[in-house]
Structures are given as structure tokens and as C-alpha cells.
PDB file of C-alpha atoms in Angstrom:
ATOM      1  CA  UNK A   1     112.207 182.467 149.145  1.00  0.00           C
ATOM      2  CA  UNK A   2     114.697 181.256 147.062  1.00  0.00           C
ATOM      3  CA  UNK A   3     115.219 182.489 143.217  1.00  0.00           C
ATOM      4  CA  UNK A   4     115.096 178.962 141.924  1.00  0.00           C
ATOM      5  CA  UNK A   5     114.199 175.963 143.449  1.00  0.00           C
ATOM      6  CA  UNK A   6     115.129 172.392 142.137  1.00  0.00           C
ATOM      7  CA  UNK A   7     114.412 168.898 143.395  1.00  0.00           C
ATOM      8  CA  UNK A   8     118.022 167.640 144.469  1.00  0.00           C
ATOM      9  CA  UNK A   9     117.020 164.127 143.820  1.00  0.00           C
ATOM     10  CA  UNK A  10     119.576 161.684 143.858  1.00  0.00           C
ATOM     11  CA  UNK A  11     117.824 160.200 140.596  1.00  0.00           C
ATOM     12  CA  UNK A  12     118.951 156.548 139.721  1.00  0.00           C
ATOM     13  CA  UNK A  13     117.322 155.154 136.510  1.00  0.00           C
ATOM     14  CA  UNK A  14     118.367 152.018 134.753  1.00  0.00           C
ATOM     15  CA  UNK A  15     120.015 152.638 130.812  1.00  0.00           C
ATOM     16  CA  UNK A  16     117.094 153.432 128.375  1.00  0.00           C
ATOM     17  CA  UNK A  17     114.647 154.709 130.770  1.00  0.00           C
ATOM     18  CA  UNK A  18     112.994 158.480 130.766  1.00  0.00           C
ATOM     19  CA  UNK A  19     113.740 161.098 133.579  1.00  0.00           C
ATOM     20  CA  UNK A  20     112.373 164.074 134.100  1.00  0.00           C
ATOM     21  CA  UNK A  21     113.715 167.485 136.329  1.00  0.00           C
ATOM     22  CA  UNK A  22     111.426 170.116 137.016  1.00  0.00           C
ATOM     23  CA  UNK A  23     112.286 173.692 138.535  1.00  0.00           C
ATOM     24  CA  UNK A  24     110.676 176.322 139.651  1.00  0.00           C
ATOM     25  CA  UNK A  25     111.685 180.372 140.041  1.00  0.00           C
ATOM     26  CA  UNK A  26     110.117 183.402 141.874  1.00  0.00           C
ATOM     27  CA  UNK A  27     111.190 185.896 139.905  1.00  0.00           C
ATOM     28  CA  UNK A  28     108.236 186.662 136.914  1.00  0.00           C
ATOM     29  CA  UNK A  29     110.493 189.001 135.166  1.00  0.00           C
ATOM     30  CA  UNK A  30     113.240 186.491 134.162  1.00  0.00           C
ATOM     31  CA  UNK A  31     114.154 186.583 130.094  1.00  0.00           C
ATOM     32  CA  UNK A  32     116.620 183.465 129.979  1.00  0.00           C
ATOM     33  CA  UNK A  33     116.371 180.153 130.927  1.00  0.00           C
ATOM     34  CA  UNK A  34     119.199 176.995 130.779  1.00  0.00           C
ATOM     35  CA  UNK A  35     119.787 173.902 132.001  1.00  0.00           C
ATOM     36  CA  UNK A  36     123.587 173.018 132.723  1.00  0.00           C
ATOM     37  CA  UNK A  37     125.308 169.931 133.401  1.00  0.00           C
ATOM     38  CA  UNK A  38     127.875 169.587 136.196  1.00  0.00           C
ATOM     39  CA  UNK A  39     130.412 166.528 136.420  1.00  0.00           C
ATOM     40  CA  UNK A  40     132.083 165.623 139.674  1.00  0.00           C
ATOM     41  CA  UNK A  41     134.664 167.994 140.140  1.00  0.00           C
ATOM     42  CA  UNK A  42     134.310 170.094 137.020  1.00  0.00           C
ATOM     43  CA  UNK A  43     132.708 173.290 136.037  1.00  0.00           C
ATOM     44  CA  UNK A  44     129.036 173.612 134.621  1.00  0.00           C
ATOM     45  CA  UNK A  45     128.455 173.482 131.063  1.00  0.00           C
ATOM     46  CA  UNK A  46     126.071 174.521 128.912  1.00  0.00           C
ATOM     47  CA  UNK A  47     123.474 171.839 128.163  1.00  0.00           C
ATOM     48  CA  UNK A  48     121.023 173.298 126.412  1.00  0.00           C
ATOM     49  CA  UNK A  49     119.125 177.074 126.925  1.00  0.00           C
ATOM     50  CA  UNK A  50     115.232 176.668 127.083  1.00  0.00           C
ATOM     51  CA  UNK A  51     112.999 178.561 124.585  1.00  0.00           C
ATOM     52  CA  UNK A  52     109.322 179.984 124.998  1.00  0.00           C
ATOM     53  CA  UNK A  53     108.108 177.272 122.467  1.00  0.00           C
ATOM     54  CA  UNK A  54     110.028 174.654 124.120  1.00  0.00           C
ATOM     55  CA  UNK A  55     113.111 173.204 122.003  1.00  0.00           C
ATOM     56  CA  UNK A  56     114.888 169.414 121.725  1.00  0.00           C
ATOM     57  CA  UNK A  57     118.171 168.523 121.009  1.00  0.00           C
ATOM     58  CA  UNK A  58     118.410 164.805 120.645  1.00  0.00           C
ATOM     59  CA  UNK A  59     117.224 162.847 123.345  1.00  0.00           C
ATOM     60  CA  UNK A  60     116.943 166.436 125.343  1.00  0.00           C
ATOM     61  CA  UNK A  61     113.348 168.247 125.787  1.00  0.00           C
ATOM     62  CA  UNK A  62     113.400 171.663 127.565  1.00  0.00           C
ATOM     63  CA  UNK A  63     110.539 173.098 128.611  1.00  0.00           C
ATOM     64  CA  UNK A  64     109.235 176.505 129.735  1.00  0.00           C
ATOM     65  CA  UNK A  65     106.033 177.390 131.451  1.00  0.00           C
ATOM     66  CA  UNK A  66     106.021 181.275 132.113  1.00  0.00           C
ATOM     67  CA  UNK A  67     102.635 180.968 134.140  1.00  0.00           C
ATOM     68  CA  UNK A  68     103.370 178.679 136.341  1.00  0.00           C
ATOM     69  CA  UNK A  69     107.225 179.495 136.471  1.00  0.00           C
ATOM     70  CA  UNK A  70     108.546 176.200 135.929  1.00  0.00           C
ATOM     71  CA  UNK A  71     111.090 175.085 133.456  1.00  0.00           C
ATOM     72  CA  UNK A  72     111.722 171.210 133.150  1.00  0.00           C
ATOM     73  CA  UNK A  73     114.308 169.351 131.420  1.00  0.00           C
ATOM     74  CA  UNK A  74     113.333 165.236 129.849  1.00  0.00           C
ATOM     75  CA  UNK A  75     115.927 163.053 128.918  1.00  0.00           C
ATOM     76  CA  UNK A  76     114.697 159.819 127.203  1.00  0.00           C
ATOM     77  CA  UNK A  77     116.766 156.790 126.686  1.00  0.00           C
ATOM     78  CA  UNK A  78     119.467 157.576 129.002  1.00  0.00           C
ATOM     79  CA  UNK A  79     122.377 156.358 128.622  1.00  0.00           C
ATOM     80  CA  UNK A  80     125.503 155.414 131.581  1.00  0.00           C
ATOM     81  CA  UNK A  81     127.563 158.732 129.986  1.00  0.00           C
ATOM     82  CA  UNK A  82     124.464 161.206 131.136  1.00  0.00           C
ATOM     83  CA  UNK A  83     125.237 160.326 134.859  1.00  0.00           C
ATOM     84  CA  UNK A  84     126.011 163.686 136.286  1.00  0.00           C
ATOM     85  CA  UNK A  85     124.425 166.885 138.034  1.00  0.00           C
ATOM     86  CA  UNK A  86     122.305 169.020 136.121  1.00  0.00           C
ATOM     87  CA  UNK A  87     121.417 172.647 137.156  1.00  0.00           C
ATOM     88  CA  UNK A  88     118.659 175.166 136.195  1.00  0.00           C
ATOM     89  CA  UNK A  89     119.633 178.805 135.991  1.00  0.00           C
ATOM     90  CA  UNK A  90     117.582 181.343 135.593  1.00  0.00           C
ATOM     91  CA  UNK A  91     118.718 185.382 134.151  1.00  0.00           C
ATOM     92  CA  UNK A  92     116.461 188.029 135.067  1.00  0.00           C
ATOM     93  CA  UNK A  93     118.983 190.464 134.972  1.00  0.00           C
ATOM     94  CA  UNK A  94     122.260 191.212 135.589  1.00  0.00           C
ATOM     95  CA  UNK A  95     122.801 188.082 137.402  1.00  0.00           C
ATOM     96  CA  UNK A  96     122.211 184.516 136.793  1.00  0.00           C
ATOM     97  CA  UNK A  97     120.105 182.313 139.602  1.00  0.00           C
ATOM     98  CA  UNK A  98     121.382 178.405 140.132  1.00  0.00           C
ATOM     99  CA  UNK A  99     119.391 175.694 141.362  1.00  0.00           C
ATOM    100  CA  UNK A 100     121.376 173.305 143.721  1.00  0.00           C
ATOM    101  CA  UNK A 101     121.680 171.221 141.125  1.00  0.00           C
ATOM    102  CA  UNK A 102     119.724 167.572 140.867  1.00  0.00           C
ATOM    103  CA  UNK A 103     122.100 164.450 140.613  1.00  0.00           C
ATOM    104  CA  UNK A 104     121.695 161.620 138.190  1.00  0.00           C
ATOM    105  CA  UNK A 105     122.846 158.560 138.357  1.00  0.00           C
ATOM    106  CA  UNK A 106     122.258 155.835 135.363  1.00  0.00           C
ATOM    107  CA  UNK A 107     122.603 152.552 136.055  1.00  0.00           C
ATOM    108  CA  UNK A 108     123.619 149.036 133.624  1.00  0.00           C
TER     109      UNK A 108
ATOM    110  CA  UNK B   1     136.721 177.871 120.429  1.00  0.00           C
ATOM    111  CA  UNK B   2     135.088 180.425 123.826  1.00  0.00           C
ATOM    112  CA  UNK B   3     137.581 180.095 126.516  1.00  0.00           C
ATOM    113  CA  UNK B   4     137.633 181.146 130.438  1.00  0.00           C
ATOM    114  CA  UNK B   5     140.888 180.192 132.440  1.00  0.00           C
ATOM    115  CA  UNK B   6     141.840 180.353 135.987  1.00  0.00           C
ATOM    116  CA  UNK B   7     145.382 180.934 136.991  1.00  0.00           C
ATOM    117  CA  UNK B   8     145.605 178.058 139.456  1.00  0.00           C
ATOM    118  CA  UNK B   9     143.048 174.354 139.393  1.00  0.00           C
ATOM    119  CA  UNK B  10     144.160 173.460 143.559  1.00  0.00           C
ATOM    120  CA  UNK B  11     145.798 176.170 145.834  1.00  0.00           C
ATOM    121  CA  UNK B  12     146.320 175.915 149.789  1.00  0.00           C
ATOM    122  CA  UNK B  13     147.000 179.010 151.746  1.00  0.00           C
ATOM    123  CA  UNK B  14     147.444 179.964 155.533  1.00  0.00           C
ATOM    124  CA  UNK B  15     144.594 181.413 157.762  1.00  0.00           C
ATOM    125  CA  UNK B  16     145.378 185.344 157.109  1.00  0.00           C
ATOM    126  CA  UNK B  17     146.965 184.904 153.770  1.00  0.00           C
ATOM    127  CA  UNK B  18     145.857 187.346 151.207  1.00  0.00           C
ATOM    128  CA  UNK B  19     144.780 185.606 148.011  1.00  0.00           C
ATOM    129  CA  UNK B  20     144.561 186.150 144.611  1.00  0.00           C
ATOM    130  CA  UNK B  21     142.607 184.708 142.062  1.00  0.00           C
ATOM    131  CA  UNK B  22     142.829 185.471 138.157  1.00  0.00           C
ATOM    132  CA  UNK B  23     140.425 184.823 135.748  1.00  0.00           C
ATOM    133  CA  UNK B  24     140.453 185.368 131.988  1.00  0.00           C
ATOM    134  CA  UNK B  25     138.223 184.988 129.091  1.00  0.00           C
ATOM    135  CA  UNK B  26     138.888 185.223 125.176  1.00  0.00           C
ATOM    136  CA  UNK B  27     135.405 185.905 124.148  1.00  0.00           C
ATOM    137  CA  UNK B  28     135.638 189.712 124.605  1.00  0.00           C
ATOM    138  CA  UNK B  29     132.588 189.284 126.640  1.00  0.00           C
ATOM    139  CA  UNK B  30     131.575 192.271 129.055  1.00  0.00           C
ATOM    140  CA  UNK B  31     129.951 190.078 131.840  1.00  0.00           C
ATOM    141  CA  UNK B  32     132.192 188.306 134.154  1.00  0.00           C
ATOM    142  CA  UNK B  33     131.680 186.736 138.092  1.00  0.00           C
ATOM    143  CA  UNK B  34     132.664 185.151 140.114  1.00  0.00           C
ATOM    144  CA  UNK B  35     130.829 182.780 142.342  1.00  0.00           C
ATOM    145  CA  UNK B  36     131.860 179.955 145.041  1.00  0.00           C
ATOM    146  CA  UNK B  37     130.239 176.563 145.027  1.00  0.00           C
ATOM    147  CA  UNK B  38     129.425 174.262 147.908  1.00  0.00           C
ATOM    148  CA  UNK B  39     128.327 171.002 148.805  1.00  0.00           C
ATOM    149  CA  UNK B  40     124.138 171.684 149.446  1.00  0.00           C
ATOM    150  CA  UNK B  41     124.357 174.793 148.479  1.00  0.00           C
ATOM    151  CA  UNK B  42     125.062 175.209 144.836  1.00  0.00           C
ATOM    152  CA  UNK B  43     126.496 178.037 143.310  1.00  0.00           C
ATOM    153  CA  UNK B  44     126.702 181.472 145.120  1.00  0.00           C
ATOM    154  CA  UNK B  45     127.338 184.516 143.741  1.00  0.00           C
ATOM    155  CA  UNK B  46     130.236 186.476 144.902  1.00  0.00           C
ATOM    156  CA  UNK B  47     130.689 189.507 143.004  1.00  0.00           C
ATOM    157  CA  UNK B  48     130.125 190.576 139.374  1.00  0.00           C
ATOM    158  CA  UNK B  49     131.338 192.503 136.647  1.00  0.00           C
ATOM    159  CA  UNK B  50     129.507 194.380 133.834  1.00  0.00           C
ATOM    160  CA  UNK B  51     132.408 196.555 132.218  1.00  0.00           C
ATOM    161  CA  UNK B  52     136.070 197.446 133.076  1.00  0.00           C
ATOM    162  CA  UNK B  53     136.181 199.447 136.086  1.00  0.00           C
ATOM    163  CA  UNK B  54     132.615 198.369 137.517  1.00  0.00           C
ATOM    164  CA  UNK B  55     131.682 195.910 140.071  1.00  0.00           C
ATOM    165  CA  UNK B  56     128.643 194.763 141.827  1.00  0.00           C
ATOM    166  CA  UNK B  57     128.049 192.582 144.944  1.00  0.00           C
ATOM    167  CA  UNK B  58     126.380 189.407 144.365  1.00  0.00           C
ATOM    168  CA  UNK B  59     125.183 187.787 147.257  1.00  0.00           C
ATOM    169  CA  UNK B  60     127.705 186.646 149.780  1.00  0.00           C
ATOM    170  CA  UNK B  61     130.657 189.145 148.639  1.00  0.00           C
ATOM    171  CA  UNK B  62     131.753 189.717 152.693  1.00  0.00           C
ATOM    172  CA  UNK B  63     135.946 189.289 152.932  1.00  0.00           C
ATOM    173  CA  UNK B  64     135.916 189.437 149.521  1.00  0.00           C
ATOM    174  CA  UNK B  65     136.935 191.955 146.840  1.00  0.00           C
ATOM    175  CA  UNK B  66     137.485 192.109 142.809  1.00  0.00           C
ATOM    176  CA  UNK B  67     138.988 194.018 140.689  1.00  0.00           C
ATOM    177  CA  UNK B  68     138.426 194.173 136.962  1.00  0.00           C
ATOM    178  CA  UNK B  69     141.469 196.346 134.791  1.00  0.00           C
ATOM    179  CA  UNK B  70     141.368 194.926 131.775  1.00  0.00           C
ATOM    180  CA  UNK B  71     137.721 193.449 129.870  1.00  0.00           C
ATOM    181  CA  UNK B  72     139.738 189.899 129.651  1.00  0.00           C
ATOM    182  CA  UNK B  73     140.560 189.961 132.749  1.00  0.00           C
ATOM    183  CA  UNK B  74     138.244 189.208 136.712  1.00  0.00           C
ATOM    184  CA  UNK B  75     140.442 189.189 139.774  1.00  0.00           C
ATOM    185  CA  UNK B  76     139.009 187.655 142.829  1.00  0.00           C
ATOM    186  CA  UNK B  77     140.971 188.897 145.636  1.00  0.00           C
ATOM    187  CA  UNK B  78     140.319 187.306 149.854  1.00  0.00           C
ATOM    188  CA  UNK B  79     141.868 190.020 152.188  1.00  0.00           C
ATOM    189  CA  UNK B  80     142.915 187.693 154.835  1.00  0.00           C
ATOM    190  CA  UNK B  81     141.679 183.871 154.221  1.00  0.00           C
ATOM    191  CA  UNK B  82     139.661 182.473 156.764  1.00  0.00           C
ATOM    192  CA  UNK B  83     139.263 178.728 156.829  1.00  0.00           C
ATOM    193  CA  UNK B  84     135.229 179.307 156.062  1.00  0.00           C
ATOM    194  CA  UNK B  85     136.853 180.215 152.658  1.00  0.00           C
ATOM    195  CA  UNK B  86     137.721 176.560 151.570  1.00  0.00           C
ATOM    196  CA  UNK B  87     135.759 176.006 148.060  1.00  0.00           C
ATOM    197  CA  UNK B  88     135.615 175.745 145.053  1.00  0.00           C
ATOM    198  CA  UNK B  89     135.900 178.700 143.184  1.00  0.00           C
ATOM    199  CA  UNK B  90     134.520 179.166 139.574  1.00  0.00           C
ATOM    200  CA  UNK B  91     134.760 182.404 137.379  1.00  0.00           C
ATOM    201  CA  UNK B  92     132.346 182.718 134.535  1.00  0.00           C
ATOM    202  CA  UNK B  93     131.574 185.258 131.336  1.00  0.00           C
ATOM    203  CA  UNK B  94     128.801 186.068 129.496  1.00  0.00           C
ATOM    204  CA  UNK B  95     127.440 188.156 126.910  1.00  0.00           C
ATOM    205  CA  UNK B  96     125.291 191.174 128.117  1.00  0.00           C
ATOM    206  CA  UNK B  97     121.826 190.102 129.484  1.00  0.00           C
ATOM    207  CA  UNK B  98     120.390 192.418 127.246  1.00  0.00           C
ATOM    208  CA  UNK B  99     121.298 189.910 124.499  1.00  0.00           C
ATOM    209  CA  UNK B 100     118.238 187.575 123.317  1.00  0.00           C
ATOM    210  CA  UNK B 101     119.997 184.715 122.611  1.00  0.00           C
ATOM    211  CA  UNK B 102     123.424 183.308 123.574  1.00  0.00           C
ATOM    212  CA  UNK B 103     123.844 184.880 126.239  1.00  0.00           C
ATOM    213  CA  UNK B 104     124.649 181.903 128.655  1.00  0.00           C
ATOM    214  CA  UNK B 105     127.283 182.196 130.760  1.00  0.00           C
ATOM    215  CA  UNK B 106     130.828 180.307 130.160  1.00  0.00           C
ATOM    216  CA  UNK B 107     132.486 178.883 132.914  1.00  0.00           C
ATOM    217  CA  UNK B 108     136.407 178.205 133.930  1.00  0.00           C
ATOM    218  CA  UNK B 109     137.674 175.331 135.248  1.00  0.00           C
ATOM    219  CA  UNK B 110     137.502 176.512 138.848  1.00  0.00           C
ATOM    220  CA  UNK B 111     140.145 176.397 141.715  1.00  0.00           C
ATOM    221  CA  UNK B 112     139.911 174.191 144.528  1.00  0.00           C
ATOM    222  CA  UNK B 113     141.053 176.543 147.343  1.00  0.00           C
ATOM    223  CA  UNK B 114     142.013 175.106 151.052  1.00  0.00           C
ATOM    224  CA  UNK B 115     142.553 177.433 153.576  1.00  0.00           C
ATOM    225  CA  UNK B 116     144.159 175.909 156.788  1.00  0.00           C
TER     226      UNK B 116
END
């Protein structure tokens, strides 16, 4: 079984509409949580980490749901400039788990 | 402003070539890896670093080693390239996990590397 599992999508929305990514991990012991965002041909970045409580950064909602082992990322109003590939990593340890990454793709 | 480099963005290198790849970071962080990335199959985890002098395999670190001198500093080193080495390489650092919060790790720009 994997460590984290993510939908790969391809997502397409139109501008202004709300999307949603969910993940999941196996591993019950895991401490840290993040969603990153990937451009074509660059290296991830930091979007946002993901709290216990759940925590929002502008149009950004992470979630975290320890007994069912899912974290989930909403983006509402989404705009052409959040087109890209975001990635849930997990850090139950030494190491840090990546999803494969799900792909976005806003559209005018 | 935290910073990770990588000594080269694109590199292309001959099947049996021995191959170097540097990676440094200005955050005085102890963590640093090094993972590959493919299409379909994300990012995999080559080999990483906890403290000068110490390594640990990640999960594909076969014809691969590292070599860490200096804190700043994660070399990624390929033996004798094989062409199943083409990818795109990225190098990351991190605080230690035992950290709460901010420990997330900080990623270079990567290098593209073509092995023919």
C-alpha cells in the first residue's frame, strides 16, 4: 500500500468556481501534514502546511482528519494563475511521503 | 530569504559516465535529500541526510550514492549512468522532524538530467 494516495485528476474548472483535493495516508503515526504546489517544470513549493484544527489562508482551506487519515485541500474562487499541480506530503518521520500530485487546470 | 541551489538546471551525460550532483542550502538546516521525480510517479526518495557524515536510503537509492561533508552541502553521486537514470532531479532541506512547526521541506530548482 502506498504511504499517500491522491486522486491524480486532471481537474478543469472554469474561473470562480470551488475545487476540492482529498488525500489519504496509511501511516497513523504521521505528525506533519502540507500541501505543495508544483508548476510545469519547476520544483514544489510550499503552499500551505495543514493544522489539527484545520487553517485558511485566503481563498485556501486545509483540512486534517486524523481518524479517517485524510487531509484535503479547497480552493474557492479560482482563479487562471492557480492552474498547476498540487501535492500532499505527509512526515511521519525522518522522511517525507508525496502524493503523485493532482493537476489543475482553470479555465476563462 | 531560505535558499537550496543545484550546481547545474539541464545536464546530458554518456551511458557509464559517473555523475555528480551538488546541492546546497543556506538555512543551516540538518535535513537534506534527495529524491528523483517522474512522470506517474511523483516524487521518489533517493537517499537522505540527517547530519554531516550520516546517510540513509530512501526508497529507490540502487546505482546511487551521496555524500554529505559539509551541513550546507548534499552530493548526489550515479556510479556509472544508465539511461533508466534520465529525470529530474530535485534536492530538498528541512528542519529536523522533531520540530512542531516549520519544518517543511525547501526545495532546489532541480536538474534535468539525460543520460544517452
Amino acid at each position: 500500500r502506498k504511504e499517500v494516495e491522491q486522486d491524480p485528476g486532471p481537474f478543469n474548472v472554469p474561473e470562480g468556481a470551488t475545487v476540492a483535493f482529498n488525500c489519504t495516508y496509511s501511516n497513523s503515526a504521521s505528525q506533519s501534514f502540507f500541501w505543495y504546489r508544483q508548476d510545469c517544470r519547476k520544483e514544489p513549493k510550499l503552499l500551505m502546511s495543514v493544522y489539527s484544527s484545520g487553517n485558511e489562508d485566503g481563498r485556501f482551506t486545509a483540512q486534517l482528519n486524523r481518524a479517517s487519515q485524510y487531509i484535503s485541500l479547497l480552493i474557492r474562487d479560482s482563479k487562471l494563475s492557480d492552474s498547476a499541480t498540487y501535492l500532499c506530503v505527509v512526515n511521519p518521520g525522518n522522511q517525507f511521503y508525496f502524493g503523485t500530485g493532482t493537476s489543475l487546470t482553470v479555465i476563462p | 530569504d531560505v535558499k537550496v541551489t543545484q550546481s547545474s538546471r539541464y545536464l546530458v551525460k554518456r551511458t557509464g559516465e559517473k555523475v555528480f550532483l551538488e546541492c546546497v542550502q543556506d538555512m543551516d538546516h540538518e535535513n537534506m535529500f534527495w529524491y528523483r521525480q517522474d512522470p506517474g510517479l511523483g516524487l521518489r526518495l533517493i537517499y537522505f541526510s540527517y547530519d554531516v557524515k550520516m546517510k540513509e536510503k530512501g526508497d529507490i537509492p540502487e546505482g546511487y550514492s551521496v555524500s554529505r561533508e559539509k551541513k550546507e552541502r548534499f552530493s548526489l553521486i550515479l556510479e556509472s549512468a544508465s539511461t533508466n537514470q534520465t529525470s529530474m532531479y530535485l534536492c530538498a532541506s528541512s528542519l529536523p522532524t522533531g520540530v512542531a512547526v516549520g519544518n517543511e521541506q525547501f526545495f532546489g530548482p532541480g536538474t534535468r538530467l539525460t543520460v544517452l
